């Protein structure tokens, strides 16, 4: 009987390795087919236009400016509207041909994602074991949003890759009970660089610092060190801003994030025709830009007039949008900007894999969020002891949920954080199955 059990276990392991190999191969096919066969309608628009101009000006003139000046250096004015992470990455691939520049950047960020996901896959196998890693690897490599995001000249692709490597580093450094100081500094440096890609995560170190006071005061010094080191790149960038534009930051995007996220169901006065862009129909739009205090005051006045609606929106409604499948303020479905053609529309196998992912999306996303919340609450209350790795991941996902109660919860912004939902959903299923198996074995 013992021999048969070992034999069956070995069989499952071999089958799991075959599945992982097939998934990885198919994931490469998805990315290759998508990059080669996707045609975005006017790819350099809105945010992408800013990023393109920044990259071009950095490459040609070594000036961080979003102005398009037709190669006239004298007209350039430095600014600090966007974060510098993606523009500096994209500047590496600037050529004199606009189309070639965009194509080179898209290929590069796809290759970067493949490399980072390969490392993450190796980490996932170590975390869950080869058998339980199969569903996680499947979602990592076939989730359509992770694939199509590479075809846009936007920061989400590189942000996803940075988060994937952060997870790998955190796993490696937290396998022992106490993370070493060199390992902590390494994670903090990468996190600091990631902040410069997406500043929405810049307050997480402080959040973690506060949590360390509640959970384990002996980790306060390490949390403080993590905060200081991870903020160093941001501080240096703010010093650059102070020298170049006379202030440490440009509050415009912060106001936008708060302002654009203040409309219940992304509609102005519940008018469906304003969906996705309610601020364009708001007669008080310009008043929001008098400052953050002014914006918050206007939001508070409107909330007082319809308290229940706004309370539901900020606590529940925003999360429903942030984690949903379909992207709004774009083409919708899995596309940020409209596409002229896409293999997810034209190829039978990719249409099928999109449908499969669509079918199971809600299940694993909400299961992952619930599991993360359970780990976070249990850790704070001291009811159940989890490893340092899962506690930190749960705190990060909790932070993401809380910060998007304040700012605009566009589904596009939630895509990178679904990496964490994938891990927690598999973690939850594995733990539940093992729990049932243990109870069954005792009977």
mmCIF file of C-alpha atoms in Angstrom, residues 15 52 70 117 136 230 245 270 339 347 382 384 392 415 427 433 435:
data_model
loop_
_atom_site.group_PDB
_atom_site.id
_atom_site.type_symbol
_atom_site.label_atom_id
_atom_site.label_comp_id
_atom_site.label_asym_id
_atom_site.label_seq_id
_atom_site.Cartn_x
_atom_site.Cartn_y
_atom_site.Cartn_z
ATOM 1 C CA UNK A 15 2.053 14.752 -14.938
ATOM 2 C CA UNK A 52 6.446 58.721 -25.644
ATOM 3 C CA UNK A 70 9.563 68.748 -33.162
ATOM 4 C CA UNK A 117 7.390 35.434 -15.099
ATOM 5 C CA UNK A 136 -1.083 29.339 -10.497
ATOM 6 C CA UNK A 230 12.582 52.210 -0.396
ATOM 7 C CA UNK A 245 10.522 72.945 -11.510
ATOM 8 C CA UNK A 270 -26.097 58.679 -12.564
ATOM 9 C CA UNK A 339 -7.452 47.505 -31.425
ATOM 10 C CA UNK A 347 -7.431 32.792 -33.478
ATOM 11 C CA UNK A 382 -2.959 36.753 16.525
ATOM 12 C CA UNK A 384 -3.463 31.949 13.380
ATOM 13 C CA UNK A 392 3.601 40.747 3.953
ATOM 14 C CA UNK A 415 -4.403 44.292 -13.461
ATOM 15 C CA UNK A 427 -3.000 29.187 -1.327
ATOM 16 C CA UNK A 433 -8.090 20.711 0.529
ATOM 17 C CA UNK A 435 -7.628 20.669 5.909
#
